[in-house]
CSV table of C-alpha atoms in Angstrom, one decimal:
chain,number,residue,atom,x,y,z
Z,687,UNK,CA,72.0,-173.8,31.3
Z,688,UNK,CA,71.2,-175.2,27.8
Z,689,UNK,CA,69.2,-178.4,27.7
Z,690,UNK,CA,67.7,-179.8,24.5
Z,691,UNK,CA,63.9,-179.6,24.6
Z,692,UNK,CA,62.1,-182.9,25.5
Z,693,UNK,CA,60.2,-183.0,22.2
Z,694,UNK,CA,63.4,-182.7,20.2
Z,695,UNK,CA,65.0,-185.4,22.2
Z,696,UNK,CA,62.0,-187.7,21.6
Z,697,UNK,CA,61.6,-187.1,17.9
Z,698,UNK,CA,65.2,-186.7,16.7
Z,699,UNK,CA,68.5,-188.4,16.4
Z,700,UNK,CA,71.8,-186.7,17.2
Z,701,UNK,CA,73.9,-186.2,14.1
Z,702,UNK,CA,76.7,-183.9,15.2
Z,703,UNK,CA,77.8,-181.1,17.5
Z,704,UNK,CA,79.0,-178.1,15.6
Z,705,UNK,CA,80.6,-175.0,17.2
Z,706,UNK,CA,77.3,-173.3,18.0
Z,707,UNK,CA,74.6,-175.8,17.1
Z,708,UNK,CA,73.5,-179.3,17.8
Z,709,UNK,CA,72.6,-181.0,14.5
Z,710,UNK,CA,69.6,-183.3,14.7
Z,711,UNK,CA,67.9,-185.6,12.2
Z,712,UNK,CA,64.1,-185.8,12.5
Z,713,UNK,CA,63.3,-189.5,12.8
Z,714,UNK,CA,61.0,-189.5,9.8
Z,715,UNK,CA,62.3,-191.4,6.7
Z,716,UNK,CA,59.8,-189.7,4.4
Z,717,UNK,CA,62.1,-186.6,4.0
Z,718,UNK,CA,65.7,-185.8,4.7
Z,719,UNK,CA,64.8,-183.4,7.6
Z,720,UNK,CA,67.4,-181.9,9.8
Z,721,UNK,CA,67.2,-179.4,12.6
Z,722,UNK,CA,69.8,-176.9,13.9
Z,723,UNK,CA,69.6,-176.0,17.6
Z,724,UNK,CA,71.9,-173.3,18.9
Z,725,UNK,CA,73.1,-174.4,22.4
Z,726,UNK,CA,72.1,-171.1,23.9
Z,727,UNK,CA,69.7,-171.3,26.9
Z,728,UNK,CA,66.5,-169.3,26.6
Z,729,UNK,CA,66.7,-168.4,22.9
Z,730,UNK,CA,63.4,-168.5,21.1
Z,731,UNK,CA,64.1,-166.4,18.0
Z,732,UNK,CA,67.3,-166.1,15.9
Z,733,UNK,CA,67.3,-162.4,16.8
Z,734,UNK,CA,67.5,-163.4,20.5
Z,735,UNK,CA,71.1,-164.5,19.8
Z,736,UNK,CA,73.9,-161.9,20.2
Z,737,UNK,CA,74.9,-160.6,16.7
Z,738,UNK,CA,78.2,-162.6,16.4
Z,739,UNK,CA,76.2,-165.8,17.2
Z,740,UNK,CA,73.6,-164.9,14.6
Z,741,UNK,CA,76.4,-164.7,12.0
Z,742,UNK,CA,77.8,-168.0,13.3
Z,743,UNK,CA,74.3,-169.5,13.2
Z,744,UNK,CA,73.7,-168.6,9.5
Z,745,UNK,CA,77.2,-169.9,8.6
Z,746,UNK,CA,76.3,-173.3,10.1
Z,747,UNK,CA,72.9,-173.1,8.4
Z,748,UNK,CA,74.6,-172.5,5.1
Z,749,UNK,CA,77.0,-175.4,5.8
Z,750,UNK,CA,74.0,-177.7,6.5
Z,751,UNK,CA,72.2,-176.5,3.4
Z,752,UNK,CA,75.2,-177.2,1.2
Z,753,UNK,CA,75.6,-180.6,2.8
Z,754,UNK,CA,71.9,-181.4,2.1
Z,755,UNK,CA,72.3,-180.3,-1.6
Z,756,UNK,CA,75.4,-182.3,-2.1
Z,757,UNK,CA,74.1,-185.4,-0.4
Z,758,UNK,CA,70.5,-185.6,-1.4
Z,759,UNK,CA,70.4,-183.4,-4.6
Z,760,UNK,CA,66.9,-182.1,-3.7
Z,761,UNK,CA,64.6,-179.9,-5.9
Z,762,UNK,CA,64.3,-177.4,-3.1
Z,763,UNK,CA,65.4,-176.7,0.4
Z,764,UNK,CA,62.9,-175.6,3.0
Z,765,UNK,CA,64.6,-173.6,5.8
Z,766,UNK,CA,62.2,-172.5,8.6
Z,767,UNK,CA,62.2,-171.2,12.1
Z,768,UNK,CA,58.7,-171.8,13.4
Z,769,UNK,CA,58.6,-172.9,17.0
Z,770,UNK,CA,54.9,-172.5,17.7
Z,771,UNK,CA,54.7,-175.9,19.4
Z,772,UNK,CA,58.3,-176.2,20.7
Z,773,UNK,CA,59.5,-172.7,21.8
Z,774,UNK,CA,63.2,-173.6,22.1
Z,775,UNK,CA,65.0,-172.0,19.1
Z,776,UNK,CA,65.4,-174.7,16.4
Z,777,UNK,CA,65.5,-174.2,12.6
Z,778,UNK,CA,64.3,-176.9,10.2
Z,779,UNK,CA,66.4,-177.7,7.1
Z,780,UNK,CA,64.5,-180.1,4.8
Z,781,UNK,CA,65.5,-181.5,1.5
Z,782,UNK,CA,62.3,-181.4,-0.6
Z,783,UNK,CA,61.6,-183.4,-3.8
Z,784,UNK,CA,58.9,-182.9,-6.4
Z,785,UNK,CA,58.2,-186.6,-5.8
Z,786,UNK,CA,57.9,-186.5,-2.0
Z,787,UNK,CA,54.6,-187.3,-0.4
Z,788,UNK,CA,53.9,-183.7,0.8
Z,789,UNK,CA,55.1,-181.7,-2.3
Z,790,UNK,CA,54.4,-178.9,-2.9
Z,791,UNK,CA,53.0,-178.3,0.6
Z,792,UNK,CA,55.1,-177.7,3.7
Z,793,UNK,CA,55.7,-180.9,5.6
Z,794,UNK,CA,54.5,-179.9,9.1
Z,795,UNK,CA,51.4,-181.7,10.4
Z,796,UNK,CA,50.6,-183.6,7.2
Z,797,UNK,CA,51.7,-187.2,7.7
Z,798,UNK,CA,52.8,-189.3,10.7
Z,799,UNK,CA,56.5,-189.9,10.9
Z,800,UNK,CA,57.9,-193.2,9.6
Z,801,UNK,CA,61.0,-194.0,11.7
Z,802,UNK,CA,64.3,-194.9,10.0
Z,803,UNK,CA,65.9,-198.3,10.3
Z,804,UNK,CA,69.2,-198.3,12.2
Z,805,UNK,CA,71.3,-198.9,9.1
Z,806,UNK,CA,69.7,-196.0,7.3
Z,807,UNK,CA,70.6,-193.7,10.2
Z,808,UNK,CA,74.2,-194.9,10.2
Z,809,UNK,CA,74.5,-194.2,6.4
Z,810,UNK,CA,73.1,-190.6,6.9
Z,811,UNK,CA,75.3,-190.0,9.9
Z,812,UNK,CA,78.4,-190.9,7.9
Z,813,UNK,CA,78.0,-187.5,6.1
Z,814,UNK,CA,78.6,-185.7,9.3
Z,815,UNK,CA,81.9,-187.2,10.3
L,1407,UNK,CA,67.8,-158.9,-14.7
L,1408,UNK,CA,65.8,-159.1,-11.5
L,1409,UNK,CA,62.0,-159.0,-11.8
L,1410,UNK,CA,59.6,-159.7,-9.0
L,1411,UNK,CA,57.7,-163.0,-9.5
L,1412,UNK,CA,54.2,-162.6,-10.9
L,1413,UNK,CA,52.6,-164.5,-8.0
L,1414,UNK,CA,54.3,-162.1,-5.5
L,1415,UNK,CA,53.2,-159.1,-7.5
L,1416,UNK,CA,49.6,-160.4,-7.5
L,1417,UNK,CA,49.4,-161.4,-3.8
L,1418,UNK,CA,51.5,-158.7,-2.1
L,1419,UNK,CA,51.8,-155.0,-1.5
L,1420,UNK,CA,55.1,-153.1,-1.7
L,1421,UNK,CA,56.2,-151.8,1.7
L,1422,UNK,CA,59.7,-150.7,1.1
L,1423,UNK,CA,62.9,-151.1,-0.9
L,1424,UNK,CA,65.9,-151.9,1.4
L,1425,UNK,CA,69.5,-152.0,0.2
L,1426,UNK,CA,69.3,-155.7,-0.8
L,1427,UNK,CA,65.6,-156.7,-0.5
L,1428,UNK,CA,62.2,-155.6,-1.6
L,1429,UNK,CA,59.9,-155.7,1.5
L,1430,UNK,CA,56.4,-157.0,0.7
L,1431,UNK,CA,53.2,-157.3,2.8
L,1432,UNK,CA,51.1,-160.3,2.0
L,1433,UNK,CA,47.6,-159.0,1.3
L,1434,UNK,CA,46.0,-161.1,4.0
L,1435,UNK,CA,44.7,-159.3,7.0
L,1436,UNK,CA,44.5,-162.5,9.1
L,1437,UNK,CA,48.2,-162.2,10.0
L,1438,UNK,CA,51.0,-159.6,9.9
L,1439,UNK,CA,52.8,-161.5,7.1
L,1440,UNK,CA,55.8,-159.9,5.4
L,1441,UNK,CA,58.1,-161.3,2.7
L,1442,UNK,CA,61.7,-160.3,2.0
L,1443,UNK,CA,62.9,-160.7,-1.6
L,1444,UNK,CA,66.6,-160.1,-2.4
L,1445,UNK,CA,66.8,-158.3,-5.8
L,1446,UNK,CA,69.2,-160.9,-7.2
L,1447,UNK,CA,68.2,-162.5,-10.5
L,1448,UNK,CA,68.0,-166.3,-10.5
L,1449,UNK,CA,68.5,-166.9,-6.8
L,1450,UNK,CA,66.3,-169.8,-5.4
L,1451,UNK,CA,68.1,-170.5,-2.1
L,1452,UNK,CA,69.7,-168.2,0.4
L,1453,UNK,CA,72.9,-170.0,-0.2
L,1454,UNK,CA,72.7,-169.1,-3.9
L,1455,UNK,CA,73.6,-165.5,-2.8
L,1456,UNK,CA,77.3,-164.6,-2.6
L,1457,UNK,CA,78.5,-164.7,1.0
L,1458,UNK,CA,78.5,-160.9,1.6
L,1459,UNK,CA,75.0,-160.7,0.3
L,1460,UNK,CA,74.0,-163.6,2.6
L,1461,UNK,CA,75.2,-161.6,5.6
L,1462,UNK,CA,73.4,-158.5,4.3
L,1463,UNK,CA,70.2,-160.6,3.8
L,1464,UNK,CA,70.2,-161.9,7.4
L,1465,UNK,CA,70.8,-158.4,8.7
L,1466,UNK,CA,67.7,-157.2,6.8
L,1467,UNK,CA,65.8,-160.2,8.1
L,1468,UNK,CA,66.8,-159.3,11.7
L,1469,UNK,CA,65.8,-155.7,11.1
L,1470,UNK,CA,62.4,-156.9,9.8
L,1471,UNK,CA,62.0,-159.3,12.7
L,1472,UNK,CA,62.7,-156.6,15.3
L,1473,UNK,CA,60.2,-154.3,13.5
L,1474,UNK,CA,57.5,-157.0,13.6
L,1475,UNK,CA,58.2,-157.6,17.3
L,1476,UNK,CA,58.1,-153.8,18.2
L,1477,UNK,CA,55.0,-153.1,16.0
L,1478,UNK,CA,52.8,-156.1,16.6
L,1479,UNK,CA,54.2,-157.7,19.8
L,1480,UNK,CA,53.6,-161.2,18.6
L,1481,UNK,CA,53.9,-164.4,20.7
L,1482,UNK,CA,56.2,-165.9,18.1
L,1483,UNK,CA,57.9,-165.1,14.8
L,1484,UNK,CA,57.8,-167.6,11.9
L,1485,UNK,CA,60.7,-167.1,9.5
L,1486,UNK,CA,60.7,-169.4,6.5
L,1487,UNK,CA,62.3,-169.9,3.1
L,1488,UNK,CA,60.1,-172.5,1.4
L,1489,UNK,CA,59.6,-171.7,-2.3
L,1490,UNK,CA,58.0,-175.0,-3.4
L,1491,UNK,CA,55.4,-173.1,-5.4
L,1492,UNK,CA,57.2,-169.9,-6.2
L,1493,UNK,CA,60.9,-170.7,-6.9
L,1494,UNK,CA,62.1,-167.1,-6.8
L,1495,UNK,CA,64.0,-166.7,-3.5
L,1496,UNK,CA,61.6,-165.1,-0.9
L,1497,UNK,CA,61.6,-165.4,2.8
L,1498,UNK,CA,58.4,-165.2,4.9
L,1499,UNK,CA,58.4,-163.3,8.2
L,1500,UNK,CA,55.1,-163.7,10.0
L,1501,UNK,CA,54.0,-162.3,13.4
L,1502,UNK,CA,52.1,-165.1,15.0
L,1503,UNK,CA,49.7,-165.0,18.0
L,1504,UNK,CA,48.2,-167.7,20.2
L,1505,UNK,CA,44.9,-166.1,19.2
L,1506,UNK,CA,45.3,-166.2,15.4
L,1507,UNK,CA,43.1,-168.5,13.3
L,1508,UNK,CA,45.9,-170.9,12.4
L,1509,UNK,CA,47.8,-171.2,15.7
L,1510,UNK,CA,49.8,-173.4,16.4
L,1511,UNK,CA,49.9,-174.6,12.8
L,1512,UNK,CA,52.0,-173.0,10.1
L,1513,UNK,CA,49.9,-170.5,8.0
L,1514,UNK,CA,50.5,-171.9,4.5
L,1515,UNK,CA,47.5,-173.4,2.7
L,1516,UNK,CA,45.1,-173.3,5.6
L,1517,UNK,CA,42.8,-170.4,5.0
L,1518,UNK,CA,41.9,-168.1,2.0
L,1519,UNK,CA,43.4,-164.6,2.2
L,1520,UNK,CA,41.2,-161.8,3.5
L,1521,UNK,CA,42.5,-158.6,1.7
L,1522,UNK,CA,43.3,-155.5,3.8
L,1523,UNK,CA,41.3,-152.2,3.5
L,1524,UNK,CA,43.3,-149.3,2.1
L,1525,UNK,CA,43.5,-147.4,5.3
L,1526,UNK,CA,44.8,-150.5,7.1
L,1527,UNK,CA,47.6,-150.8,4.5
L,1528,UNK,CA,48.5,-147.1,5.0
L,1529,UNK,CA,48.8,-147.6,8.7
L,1530,UNK,CA,51.1,-150.6,8.4
L,1531,UNK,CA,53.2,-148.9,5.7
L,1532,UNK,CA,53.8,-146.0,8.1
L,1533,UNK,CA,56.2,-148.3,10.0
L,1534,UNK,CA,58.5,-148.6,7.0
L,1535,UNK,CA,59.0,-144.8,6.4
């Protein structure tokens, strides 16, 4: 049975439940940083999903990518399935700006997270309704 | 007209031409590190591709992922579209091991590349024929 990994529960805020994926916001106000988690028990790699679910997954990824472009107008999207620390399949979708603190480096492991204020979260979540 | 980015020409070795993508090997013997580049001029994000090409792209990505699993038997795959430094759409596919020098960190920007010897390249390329 699928259960969201403890680290993702601890570090993220639930934005929405899409047909295949749970959509999370990383609680780090330094970047618009979202994570898609397919609700499929035991999956570690995208290719662990049955082929129809892989197609569904990338459709939801494209939907999230377009939402990030339309909402935040970033210079670049970073879309990445890493999972070296948290093996449960989860795919980062990060809106990157030439002015963000990590640019042009990848964001992982660089700076400690700065949590959002509640009203900021509510504003971001409004895009998912 | 599509032309491979200069940085990718400089840092990578051509492995194969698949229907949509050029398959490159990063010339860094520290990790089995491959890059898929769709031969579509001007694309920066996967969602810049027309939808049938997005499906084709992820099929070729899945094929490469399975090839990496079968050939290298890694602990984890890292699949990532970043492009902060090289804007031409290219997607990293890296076979990661708990024993590699960067584990569990992402590989980008950590260590200088150690080029392959010619015979090592020939051996890896044999998997793409």
